[in-house]
PDB file of C-alpha atoms and ligand atoms in Angstrom:
ATOM      1  CA  MET A  10     -11.322  -6.029 -10.832  1.00 41.00           C
ATOM      2  CA  LYS A  11     -12.241  -9.663 -11.255  1.00 39.00           C
ATOM      3  CA  GLU A  12     -14.688 -10.940  -8.691  1.00 42.00           C
ATOM      4  CA  GLN A  13     -13.133 -13.706  -6.725  1.00 43.00           C
ATOM      5  CA  LYS A  14     -15.463 -16.132  -5.043  1.00 40.00           C
ATOM      6  CA  GLY A  15     -13.310 -18.535  -3.099  1.00 40.00           C
ATOM      7  CA  GLN A  16     -14.995 -21.250  -1.079  1.00 40.00           C
ATOM      8  CA  ASN A  17     -13.702 -19.716   2.147  1.00 43.00           C
ATOM      9  CA  GLU A  18     -14.958 -16.251   1.464  1.00 47.00           C
ATOM     10  CA  THR A  19     -16.140 -14.448   4.547  1.00 52.00           C
ATOM     11  CA  PRO A  20     -19.242 -12.387   3.896  1.00 52.00           C
ATOM     12  CA  GLN A  21     -18.711  -8.669   4.471  1.00 55.00           C
ATOM     13  CA  PRO A  22     -22.212  -7.309   4.691  1.00 58.00           C
ATOM     14  CA  ASP A  23     -21.010  -4.040   6.166  1.00 72.00           C
ATOM     15  CA  GLY A  24     -18.864  -3.308   3.119  1.00 92.00           C
ATOM     16  CA  VAL A  25     -15.767  -2.793   5.227  1.00 95.00           C
ATOM     17  CA  ALA A  26     -12.475  -3.986   3.751  1.00 97.00           C
ATOM     18  CA  ILE A  27     -10.141  -2.896   6.563  1.00 97.00           C
ATOM     19  CA  ARG A  28     -11.045  -1.941  10.104  1.00 97.00           C
ATOM     20  CA  VAL A  29      -8.323  -0.840  12.490  1.00 98.00           C
ATOM     21  CA  GLU A  30      -9.378  -0.170  16.071  1.00 97.00           C
ATOM     22  CA  ASN A  31      -7.270   1.421  18.789  1.00 98.00           C
ATOM     23  CA  LEU A  32      -4.106  -0.007  17.264  1.00 98.00           C
ATOM     24  CA  HIS A  33      -0.936   0.361  19.313  1.00 98.00           C
ATOM     25  CA  LYS A  34       2.487  -0.834  18.271  1.00 98.00           C
ATOM     26  CA  SER A  35       5.720  -0.489  20.201  1.00 98.00           C
ATOM     27  CA  PHE A  36       9.215  -1.599  19.373  1.00 97.00           C
ATOM     28  CA  GLY A  37      10.719  -2.033  22.817  1.00 96.00           C
ATOM     29  CA  GLU A  38      10.397   1.328  24.523  1.00 95.00           C
ATOM     30  CA  LEU A  39       9.486   3.144  21.341  1.00 97.00           C
ATOM     31  CA  GLU A  40       5.750   3.559  20.864  1.00 98.00           C
ATOM     32  CA  VAL A  41       5.279   3.958  17.124  1.00 98.00           C
ATOM     33  CA  LEU A  42       1.486   3.677  16.805  1.00 98.00           C
ATOM     34  CA  LYS A  43      -0.453   5.340  19.608  1.00 98.00           C
ATOM     35  CA  GLY A  44      -4.060   4.331  19.064  1.00 98.00           C
ATOM     36  CA  ILE A  45      -4.994   4.311  15.394  1.00 98.00           C
ATOM     37  CA  ASP A  46      -8.623   4.008  14.282  1.00 98.00           C
ATOM     38  CA  LEU A  47      -9.157   3.657  10.561  1.00 98.00           C
ATOM     39  CA  THR A  48     -11.818   2.134   8.343  1.00 97.00           C
ATOM     40  CA  VAL A  49     -11.452   1.495   4.621  1.00 97.00           C
ATOM     41  CA  ARG A  50     -14.641   0.509   2.841  1.00 97.00           C
ATOM     42  CA  ARG A  51     -14.704  -1.773  -0.165  1.00 96.00           C
ATOM     43  CA  GLY A  52     -13.860   0.085  -3.334  1.00 96.00           C
ATOM     44  CA  GLU A  53     -12.436   3.009  -1.420  1.00 97.00           C
ATOM     45  CA  VAL A  54      -9.026   4.578  -2.049  1.00 98.00           C
ATOM     46  CA  VAL A  55      -7.454   5.958   1.122  1.00 98.00           C
ATOM     47  CA  CYS A  56      -4.118   7.766   0.968  1.00 98.00           C
ATOM     48  CA  VAL A  57      -1.948   8.021   4.079  1.00 98.00           C
ATOM     49  CA  ILE A  58       0.439  10.955   4.193  1.00 97.00           C
ATOM     50  CA  GLY A  59       2.800  12.148   6.885  1.00 97.00           C
ATOM     51  CA  PRO A  60       6.422  12.765   7.758  1.00 97.00           C
ATOM     52  CA  SER A  61       9.114  10.122   7.834  1.00 96.00           C
ATOM     53  CA  GLY A  62       8.995   8.112  11.036  1.00 97.00           C
ATOM     54  CA  SER A  63       5.338   8.867  11.766  1.00 98.00           C
ATOM     55  CA  GLY A  64       4.396   5.162  11.605  1.00 98.00           C
ATOM     56  CA  LYS A  65       2.860   4.857   8.123  1.00 98.00           C
ATOM     57  CA  SER A  66       4.768   1.733   7.121  1.00 97.00           C
ATOM     58  CA  THR A  67       4.206   0.178  10.522  1.00 98.00           C
ATOM     59  CA  LEU A  68       0.459   0.738  10.113  1.00 98.00           C
ATOM     60  CA  LEU A  69       0.469  -1.008   6.716  1.00 97.00           C
ATOM     61  CA  ARG A  70       2.607  -3.808   8.067  1.00 96.00           C
ATOM     62  CA  CYS A  71       0.183  -4.334  10.961  1.00 96.00           C
ATOM     63  CA  VAL A  72      -2.686  -4.635   8.468  1.00 95.00           C
ATOM     64  CA  ASN A  73      -1.199  -7.773   6.945  1.00 89.00           C
ATOM     65  CA  LEU A  74       0.551  -8.901  10.120  1.00 86.00           C
ATOM     66  CA  LEU A  75       4.073  -8.417   8.899  1.00 92.00           C
ATOM     67  CA  GLU A  76       4.218  -6.730  12.296  1.00 95.00           C
ATOM     68  CA  GLU A  77       2.272  -7.981  15.276  1.00 94.00           C
ATOM     69  CA  PRO A  78       0.275  -5.207  16.928  1.00 96.00           C
ATOM     70  CA  THR A  79       0.963  -4.588  20.608  1.00 96.00           C
ATOM     71  CA  SER A  80      -2.757  -4.056  21.225  1.00 96.00           C
ATOM     72  CA  GLY A  81      -5.935  -3.199  19.377  1.00 97.00           C
ATOM     73  CA  SER A  82      -7.657  -5.046  16.589  1.00 96.00           C
ATOM     74  CA  VAL A  83      -7.262  -5.257  12.838  1.00 96.00           C
ATOM     75  CA  THR A  84      -9.935  -6.817  10.632  1.00 96.00           C
ATOM     76  CA  VAL A  85      -9.248  -7.404   6.946  1.00 95.00           C
ATOM     77  CA  ALA A  86     -11.724  -8.802   4.431  1.00 91.00           C
ATOM     78  CA  GLY A  87     -13.983  -9.994   7.216  1.00 90.00           C
ATOM     79  CA  ALA A  88     -11.271 -11.796   9.194  1.00 93.00           C
ATOM     80  CA  GLU A  89      -9.831 -10.453  12.422  1.00 93.00           C
ATOM     81  CA  VAL A  90      -6.114 -10.801  11.790  1.00 91.00           C
ATOM     82  CA  THR A  91      -5.353 -10.033  15.441  1.00 90.00           C
ATOM     83  CA  ASP A  92      -7.340 -13.117  16.515  1.00 91.00           C
ATOM     84  CA  PRO A  93      -4.710 -15.690  17.562  1.00 89.00           C
ATOM     85  CA  ASP A  94      -6.667 -18.437  15.786  1.00 92.00           C
ATOM     86  CA  VAL A  95      -6.853 -16.675  12.428  1.00 92.00           C
ATOM     87  CA  ASP A  96      -5.479 -18.460   9.366  1.00 92.00           C
ATOM     88  CA  ILE A  97      -3.165 -15.589   8.528  1.00 90.00           C
ATOM     89  CA  ASP A  98      -1.880 -17.089   5.288  1.00 90.00           C
ATOM     90  CA  ARG A  99      -5.417 -17.291   3.973  1.00 91.00           C
ATOM     91  CA  VAL A 100      -6.069 -13.643   4.874  1.00 92.00           C
ATOM     92  CA  ARG A 101      -2.736 -12.483   3.449  1.00 91.00           C
ATOM     93  CA  ARG A 102      -3.634 -14.073   0.120  1.00 92.00           C
ATOM     94  CA  LYS A 103      -6.431 -11.532  -0.179  1.00 94.00           C
ATOM     95  CA  ILE A 104      -4.031  -8.624   0.273  1.00 96.00           C
ATOM     96  CA  GLY A 105      -1.810  -7.387  -2.528  1.00 96.00           C
ATOM     97  CA  MET A 106       1.220  -5.538  -1.208  1.00 95.00           C
ATOM     98  CA  VAL A 107       3.465  -3.218  -3.207  1.00 96.00           C
ATOM     99  CA  PHE A 108       6.543  -1.724  -1.558  1.00 93.00           C
ATOM    100  CA  GLN A 109       8.999   0.984  -2.431  1.00 92.00           C
ATOM    101  CA  ALA A 110      11.515  -1.711  -3.404  1.00 91.00           C
ATOM    102  CA  PHE A 111      10.149  -3.968  -6.109  1.00 86.00           C
ATOM    103  CA  ASN A 112      11.595  -7.242  -4.770  1.00 91.00           C
ATOM    104  CA  LEU A 113      11.474  -9.036  -8.099  1.00 96.00           C
ATOM    105  CA  PHE A 114      13.511 -12.196  -8.563  1.00 97.00           C
ATOM    106  CA  PRO A 115      16.450 -11.060 -10.709  1.00 97.00           C
ATOM    107  CA  HIS A 116      16.967 -14.476 -12.309  1.00 98.00           C
ATOM    108  CA  LEU A 117      13.339 -14.766 -13.471  1.00 98.00           C
ATOM    109  CA  THR A 118      11.664 -13.019 -16.394  1.00 98.00           C
ATOM    110  CA  ALA A 119       8.802 -10.606 -15.835  1.00 98.00           C
ATOM    111  CA  LEU A 120       6.253 -13.310 -16.631  1.00 98.00           C
ATOM    112  CA  GLU A 121       8.003 -15.876 -14.444  1.00 98.00           C
ATOM    113  CA  ASN A 122       7.972 -13.376 -11.566  1.00 98.00           C
ATOM    114  CA  LEU A 123       4.200 -13.301 -11.994  1.00 98.00           C
ATOM    115  CA  THR A 124       3.634 -17.045 -12.203  1.00 98.00           C
ATOM    116  CA  ILE A 125       5.792 -18.345  -9.367  1.00 97.00           C
ATOM    117  CA  ALA A 126       3.535 -17.391  -6.440  1.00 94.00           C
ATOM    118  CA  GLN A 127       0.393 -18.263  -8.374  1.00 96.00           C
ATOM    119  CA  ARG A 128       1.734 -21.778  -8.840  1.00 97.00           C
ATOM    120  CA  ARG A 129       3.146 -22.231  -5.346  1.00 95.00           C
ATOM    121  CA  VAL A 130       0.512 -20.492  -3.274  1.00 93.00           C
ATOM    122  CA  LEU A 131      -2.639 -20.762  -5.368  1.00 95.00           C
ATOM    123  CA  ARG A 132      -1.623 -24.083  -6.975  1.00 96.00           C
ATOM    124  CA  ARG A 133      -2.506 -22.876 -10.447  1.00 97.00           C
ATOM    125  CA  ASP A 134      -1.177 -24.982 -13.282  1.00 97.00           C
ATOM    126  CA  LYS A 135       1.488 -23.501 -15.517  1.00 97.00           C
ATOM    127  CA  ALA A 136      -0.789 -22.633 -18.431  1.00 98.00           C
ATOM    128  CA  GLU A 137      -3.337 -20.875 -16.246  1.00 98.00           C
ATOM    129  CA  ALA A 138      -0.685 -18.995 -14.289  1.00 98.00           C
ATOM    130  CA  ARG A 139       0.866 -17.787 -17.542  1.00 98.00           C
ATOM    131  CA  ARG A 140      -2.500 -16.772 -18.962  1.00 98.00           C
ATOM    132  CA  ILE A 141      -3.361 -14.762 -15.839  1.00 98.00           C
ATOM    133  CA  GLY A 142       0.173 -13.349 -15.673  1.00 98.00           C
ATOM    134  CA  ARG A 143      -0.001 -12.162 -19.278  1.00 98.00           C
ATOM    135  CA  ALA A 144      -3.388 -10.569 -18.711  1.00 98.00           C
ATOM    136  CA  ASN A 145      -1.972  -8.621 -15.767  1.00 98.00           C
ATOM    137  CA  LEU A 146       1.158  -7.563 -17.644  1.00 98.00           C
ATOM    138  CA  GLY A 147      -1.316  -6.162 -20.173  1.00 97.00           C
ATOM    139  CA  ARG A 148      -3.146  -4.299 -17.412  1.00 96.00           C
ATOM    140  CA  VAL A 149       0.061  -2.503 -16.442  1.00 97.00           C
ATOM    141  CA  GLY A 150       1.063  -1.818 -20.057  1.00 96.00           C
ATOM    142  CA  LEU A 151       3.939  -4.304 -20.277  1.00 97.00           C
ATOM    143  CA  THR A 152       2.660  -6.931 -22.692  1.00 96.00           C
ATOM    144  CA  ASP A 153       5.856  -6.705 -24.735  1.00 97.00           C
ATOM    145  CA  LYS A 154       8.127  -7.216 -21.707  1.00 98.00           C
ATOM    146  CA  GLU A 155       7.118 -10.679 -20.551  1.00 98.00           C
ATOM    147  CA  ASP A 156      10.520 -12.191 -21.394  1.00 98.00           C
ATOM    148  CA  ALA A 157      12.587  -9.318 -20.004  1.00 98.00           C
ATOM    149  CA  TYR A 158      14.613  -9.783 -16.837  1.00 98.00           C
ATOM    150  CA  PRO A 159      14.281  -7.128 -14.111  1.00 97.00           C
ATOM    151  CA  ALA A 160      17.733  -5.707 -14.904  1.00 97.00           C
ATOM    152  CA  GLN A 161      16.517  -5.016 -18.453  1.00 98.00           C
ATOM    153  CA  LEU A 162      13.592  -2.942 -17.178  1.00 97.00           C
ATOM    154  CA  SER A 163      13.455   0.611 -15.853  1.00 96.00           C
ATOM    155  CA  GLY A 164      12.518   1.156 -12.219  1.00 96.00           C
ATOM    156  CA  GLY A 165       9.043   2.219 -13.274  1.00 96.00           C
ATOM    157  CA  GLN A 166       8.606  -0.897 -15.387  1.00 97.00           C
ATOM    158  CA  GLN A 167       9.861  -3.068 -12.527  1.00 97.00           C
ATOM    159  CA  GLN A 168       7.356  -1.480 -10.195  1.00 96.00           C
ATOM    160  CA  ARG A 169       4.589  -2.132 -12.716  1.00 97.00           C
ATOM    161  CA  VAL A 170       5.678  -5.792 -12.868  1.00 98.00           C
ATOM    162  CA  ALA A 171       5.457  -5.840  -9.066  1.00 97.00           C
ATOM    163  CA  ILE A 172       1.908  -4.462  -9.263  1.00 98.00           C
ATOM    164  CA  ALA A 173       0.996  -7.044 -11.926  1.00 98.00           C
ATOM    165  CA  ARG A 174       2.463  -9.746  -9.691  1.00 97.00           C
ATOM    166  CA  ALA A 175       0.230  -8.640  -6.821  1.00 97.00           C
ATOM    167  CA  LEU A 176      -2.806  -8.488  -9.132  1.00 97.00           C
ATOM    168  CA  SER A 177      -2.135 -12.013 -10.379  1.00 98.00           C
ATOM    169  CA  MET A 178      -3.002 -13.299  -6.907  1.00 97.00           C
ATOM    170  CA  ASP A 179      -6.544 -11.864  -7.265  1.00 96.00           C
ATOM    171  CA  PRO A 180      -6.331  -9.664  -4.168  1.00 96.00           C
ATOM    172  CA  GLU A 181      -9.431  -8.210  -2.585  1.00 96.00           C
ATOM    173  CA  LEU A 182      -7.492  -5.146  -1.587  1.00 97.00           C
ATOM    174  CA  MET A 183      -4.091  -3.596  -2.240  1.00 97.00           C
ATOM    175  CA  LEU A 184      -1.652  -1.925   0.132  1.00 98.00           C
ATOM    176  CA  PHE A 185       0.942   0.385  -1.391  1.00 98.00           C
ATOM    177  CA  ASP A 186       3.877   1.720   0.623  1.00 97.00           C
ATOM    178  CA  GLU A 187       5.448   4.643  -1.225  1.00 96.00           C
ATOM    179  CA  PRO A 188       5.437   2.785  -4.532  1.00 96.00           C
ATOM    180  CA  THR A 189       6.981   5.663  -6.457  1.00 96.00           C
ATOM    181  CA  SER A 190       9.488   6.972  -3.920  1.00 94.00           C
ATOM    182  CA  ALA A 191      12.445   5.055  -5.356  1.00 92.00           C
ATOM    183  CA  LEU A 192      11.753   6.100  -8.946  1.00 94.00           C
ATOM    184  CA  ASP A 193      13.299   8.751 -11.113  1.00 92.00           C
ATOM    185  CA  PRO A 194      10.761  11.557 -11.455  1.00 92.00           C
ATOM    186  CA  GLU A 195      10.047  10.882 -15.120  1.00 93.00           C
ATOM    187  CA  LEU A 196       9.042   7.290 -14.318  1.00 93.00           C
ATOM    188  CA  VAL A 197       6.578   8.119 -11.558  1.00 95.00           C
ATOM    189  CA  GLY A 198       3.704   9.016 -13.877  1.00 95.00           C
ATOM    190  CA  ASP A 199       3.389   5.582 -15.496  1.00 95.00           C
ATOM    191  CA  VAL A 200       3.144   3.866 -12.121  1.00 96.00           C
ATOM    192  CA  LEU A 201       0.585   6.367 -10.842  1.00 97.00           C
ATOM    193  CA  ALA A 202      -1.421   5.886 -14.055  1.00 96.00           C
ATOM    194  CA  VAL A 203      -1.611   2.152 -13.385  1.00 97.00           C
ATOM    195  CA  MET A 204      -2.720   2.820  -9.809  1.00 97.00           C
ATOM    196  CA  ARG A 205      -5.298   5.294 -10.997  1.00 97.00           C
ATOM    197  CA  ALA A 206      -6.692   2.726 -13.445  1.00 97.00           C
ATOM    198  CA  LEU A 207      -6.940   0.197 -10.620  1.00 97.00           C
ATOM    199  CA  ALA A 208      -8.800   2.710  -8.505  1.00 97.00           C
ATOM    200  CA  ASP A 209     -11.177   3.378 -11.407  1.00 96.00           C
ATOM    201  CA  GLU A 210     -11.848  -0.355 -11.659  1.00 95.00           C
ATOM    202  CA  GLY A 211     -13.016  -0.304  -8.051  1.00 96.00           C
ATOM    203  CA  MET A 212     -10.008  -1.834  -6.315  1.00 97.00           C
ATOM    204  CA  THR A 213      -9.850  -1.150  -2.593  1.00 98.00           C
ATOM    205  CA  MET A 214      -6.546   0.607  -1.977  1.00 98.00           C
ATOM    206  CA  LEU A 215      -4.668   1.873   1.067  1.00 98.00           C
ATOM    207  CA  VAL A 216      -1.778   3.935  -0.259  1.00 98.00           C
ATOM    208  CA  VAL A 217       1.097   5.572   1.608  1.00 98.00           C
ATOM    209  CA  THR A 218       2.363   8.266  -0.715  1.00 96.00           C
ATOM    210  CA  HIS A 219       3.950  11.680  -0.980  1.00 93.00           C
ATOM    211  CA  GLU A 220       2.366  12.253  -4.389  1.00 95.00           C
ATOM    212  CA  MET A 221      -0.086  14.950  -3.411  1.00 94.00           C
ATOM    213  CA  SER A 222      -1.562  15.320  -6.892  1.00 94.00           C
ATOM    214  CA  PHE A 223      -2.379  11.606  -6.856  1.00 96.00           C
ATOM    215  CA  ALA A 224      -3.894  11.902  -3.384  1.00 96.00           C
ATOM    216  CA  ARG A 225      -5.913  14.898  -4.463  1.00 95.00           C
ATOM    217  CA  GLU A 226      -7.259  13.377  -7.637  1.00 95.00           C
ATOM    218  CA  VAL A 227      -7.649   9.702  -6.783  1.00 96.00           C
ATOM    219  CA  ALA A 228      -8.183   9.368  -3.034  1.00 97.00           C
ATOM    220  CA  ASP A 229     -11.651   9.207  -1.591  1.00 97.00           C
ATOM    221  CA  ARG A 230     -10.093  10.025   1.745  1.00 97.00           C
ATOM    222  CA  VAL A 231      -6.732  11.298   2.923  1.00 98.00           C
ATOM    223  CA  VAL A 232      -5.312  10.495   6.349  1.00 98.00           C
ATOM    224  CA  PHE A 233      -2.526  12.631   7.792  1.00 98.00           C
ATOM    225  CA  MET A 234      -0.396  10.804  10.350  1.00 98.00           C
ATOM    226  CA  ASP A 235       2.200  12.332  12.599  1.00 97.00           C
ATOM    227  CA  ASP A 236       4.055  10.852  15.540  1.00 97.00           C
ATOM    228  CA  GLY A 237       1.942   7.697  15.693  1.00 98.00           C
ATOM    229  CA  VAL A 238      -1.493   9.261  15.601  1.00 98.00           C
ATOM    230  CA  ILE A 239      -3.973  10.294  12.934  1.00 98.00           C
ATOM    231  CA  VAL A 240      -3.963  14.062  13.169  1.00 98.00           C
ATOM    232  CA  GLU A 241      -6.472  14.811  10.445  1.00 97.00           C
ATOM    233  CA  GLU A 242      -8.641  12.793   8.092  1.00 97.00           C
ATOM    234  CA  GLY A 243     -11.127  13.726   5.405  1.00 97.00           C
ATOM    235  CA  GLY A 244     -11.693  14.247   1.711  1.00 97.00           C
ATOM    236  CA  PRO A 245      -8.653  15.392  -0.277  1.00 96.00           C
ATOM    237  CA  GLU A 246     -10.310  18.718  -0.956  1.00 94.00           C
ATOM    238  CA  GLN A 247     -10.192  19.253   2.763  1.00 95.00           C
ATOM    239  CA  VAL A 248      -6.999  17.581   4.023  1.00 96.00           C
ATOM    240  CA  VAL A 249      -4.741  18.420   1.078  1.00 94.00           C
ATOM    241  CA  ALA A 250      -6.309  21.596  -0.197  1.00 92.00           C
ATOM    242  CA  ALA A 251      -7.514  23.178   3.041  1.00 94.00           C
ATOM    243  CA  PRO A 252      -5.858  21.452   6.004  1.00 95.00           C
ATOM    244  CA  ARG A 253      -7.244  22.406   9.387  1.00 95.00           C
ATOM    245  CA  HIS A 254      -4.431  21.302  11.620  1.00 96.00           C
ATOM    246  CA  PRO A 255      -1.180  23.291  11.783  1.00 96.00           C
ATOM    247  CA  ARG A 256       0.884  20.095  11.679  1.00 96.00           C
ATOM    248  CA  THR A 257      -0.805  19.097   8.433  1.00 96.00           C
ATOM    249  CA  ARG A 258      -0.103  22.532   6.996  1.00 95.00           C
ATOM    250  CA  THR A 259       3.555  22.427   7.982  1.00 95.00           C
ATOM    251  CA  PHE A 260       3.920  18.984   6.421  1.00 95.00           C
ATOM    252  CA  LEU A 261       2.181  19.945   3.195  1.00 95.00           C
ATOM    253  CA  ASN A 262       4.288  23.062   2.836  1.00 92.00           C
ATOM    254  CA  ARG A 263       7.378  20.903   3.009  1.00 90.00           C
ATOM    255  CA  VAL A 264       6.131  18.343   0.515  1.00 88.00           C
ATOM    256  CA  LEU A 265       4.741  20.822  -1.947  1.00 84.00           C
ATOM    257  CA  ASP A 266       7.744  23.129  -1.771  1.00 81.00           C
ATOM    258  CA  PRO A 267      10.768  21.188  -0.488  1.00 76.00           C
ATOM    259  CA  ALA A 268      13.173  23.996  -1.315  1.00 76.00           C
ATOM    260  CA  ALA A 269      11.357  26.273   1.087  1.00 67.00           C
ATOM    261  CA  ALA A 270      11.513  23.794   3.950  1.00 55.00           C
ATOM    262  CA  HIS A 271      13.447  24.500   7.154  1.00 55.00           C
ATOM    263  CA  VAL A 272      13.259  28.247   6.644  1.00 50.00           C
ATOM    264  CA  GLY A 273      12.030  29.428  10.001  1.00 45.00           C
ATOM    265  CA  GLU A 274      10.210  26.146  10.556  1.00 45.00           C
ATOM    266  CA  VAL A 275      10.503  24.034  13.639  1.00 43.00           C
ATOM    267  CA  PRO A 276       9.052  20.526  13.424  1.00 44.00           C
ATOM    268  CA  ASP A 277       6.065  20.610  15.713  1.00 43.00           C
ATOM    269  CA  GLY A 278       5.233  16.944  15.419  1.00 41.00           C
ATOM    270  CA  GLY A 279       7.313  15.679  18.280  1.00 39.00           C
ATOM    271  CA  PRO A 280      10.854  14.562  18.910  1.00 38.00           C
ATOM    272  CA  HIS A 281      11.425  12.752  15.631  1.00 40.00           C
ATOM    273  CA  ASP A 282      13.010  14.206  12.576  1.00 39.00           C
ATOM    274  CA  ALA A 283      10.308  15.407  10.229  1.00 37.00           C
ATOM    275  CA  ARG A 284      12.185  14.769   7.004  1.00 39.00           C
ATOM    276  CA  ILE A 285      10.214  13.545   4.071  1.00 40.00           C
ATOM    277  CA  ASP A 286      11.451  10.091   3.183  1.00 40.00           C
ATOM    278  CA  ARG A 287      12.123  10.401  -0.513  1.00 37.00           C
TER     279      ARG A 287
HETATM  280  N1  ADP B   2      11.310  -3.237  13.222  1.00 58.87           N
HETATM  281  C1  ADP B   2      11.508  -2.095  13.883  1.00 58.87           C
HETATM  282  N2  ADP B   2      12.228  -2.074  15.016  1.00 58.87           N
HETATM  283  C2  ADP B   2      12.433  -0.924  15.689  1.00 58.87           C
HETATM  284  N3  ADP B   2      11.957   0.276  15.327  1.00 58.87           N
HETATM  285  C3  ADP B   2      11.234   0.315  14.185  1.00 58.87           C
HETATM  286  C4  ADP B   2      10.980  -0.859  13.403  1.00 58.87           C
HETATM  287  N4  ADP B   2      10.231  -0.497  12.333  1.00 58.87           N
HETATM  288  C5  ADP B   2      10.037   0.821  12.449  1.00 58.87           C
HETATM  289  N5  ADP B   2      10.640   1.315  13.551  1.00 58.87           N
HETATM  290  C6  ADP B   2      10.598   2.705  13.991  1.00 58.87           C
HETATM  291  O1  ADP B   2       9.251   3.102  14.053  1.00 58.87           O
HETATM  292  C7  ADP B   2       9.106   4.453  13.650  1.00 58.87           C
HETATM  293  C8  ADP B   2       8.100   4.539  12.537  1.00 58.87           C
HETATM  294  O2  ADP B   2       8.618   3.893  11.398  1.00 58.87           O
HETATM  295  P1  ADP B   2       7.789   3.732  10.066  1.00 58.87           P
HETATM  296  O3  ADP B   2       6.497   3.035  10.340  1.00 58.87           O
HETATM  297  O4  ADP B   2       8.696   3.074   9.085  1.00 58.87           O
HETATM  298  O5  ADP B   2       7.495   5.235   9.664  1.00 58.87           O
HETATM  299  P2  ADP B   2       7.146   5.868   8.244  1.00 58.87           P
HETATM  300  O6  ADP B   2       6.783   4.759   7.317  1.00 58.87           O
HETATM  301  O7  ADP B   2       6.035   6.818   8.527  1.00 58.87           O
HETATM  302  O8  ADP B   2       8.391   6.584   7.813  1.00 58.87           O
HETATM  303  C9  ADP B   2      10.490   4.938  13.288  1.00 58.87           C
HETATM  304  O9  ADP B   2      11.026   5.599  14.389  1.00 58.87           O
HETATM  305  C10 ADP B   2      11.243   3.661  13.027  1.00 58.87           C
HETATM  306  O10 ADP B   2      12.613   3.817  13.274  1.00 58.87           O
HETATM  307 MG1   MG B   3       7.589   4.181   5.509  1.00 58.87          MG
END
């Protein structure tokens, strides 16, 4: 990853990229996050796994204040985003976000999708934005697609454009929310390969995923969430390969062998439906 030294950079001597403390989030009566504590250090890859409805997306959305936490604190890249006086746009610029849906502009080419925010938000001139955009299309293996429109690209290629778009903003860290869940199975591998390369380059990544092989091979840490709490957290060799908590085991059995799900199994994670959202 390119080192970005903006004039407003907050020093992070403790090496922490994301710190979430006692985070609660309710939607009306529904308490979705029930006291989450999570630290992601710079350069770390943390995968969040857990059943549908457990609060994974809400957690990610609280990290970049797409949702306002009900209580608790969230610090990102040295700035407390839950501080009412924070310049949230400045903090958000440091966070690359990749969702399940690619959200590309259909009327713009791949390269134009990469340059528009650079020009508007970072005020880069056209030539520089195109140069940086092309470099990032190269990083995701799509050099030859710069003039293609989203409709001319496969889902996997569109998702790689979305990753390149996020990278073009020089993020300090990246949040991924099930980036491969909407893809046909044969297209998942190319997207995961790009994410793996980013991880190898030292990018700080918080990734919600159901791709257990990715979590096992790439994550420094895996966090299992269920019903608004972190049930289990540790290295992938522990959480994925040798889970301690019965809820983690039940979940992993379902993900790793979906055909065998429901047989004699009662969701033990609470009142919500424990489907896997893919
Ligand atoms: N904006 C919202 N308003 C009301 N309820 C919401 C909203 N966003 C999420 N929820 C609810 O919060 C719970 C957790 O959702 P979510 O964070 O998307 O879970 P996950 O990503 O783990 O599937 C679900 O019950 C969901 O319906
Ligand atoms: Mg989700």
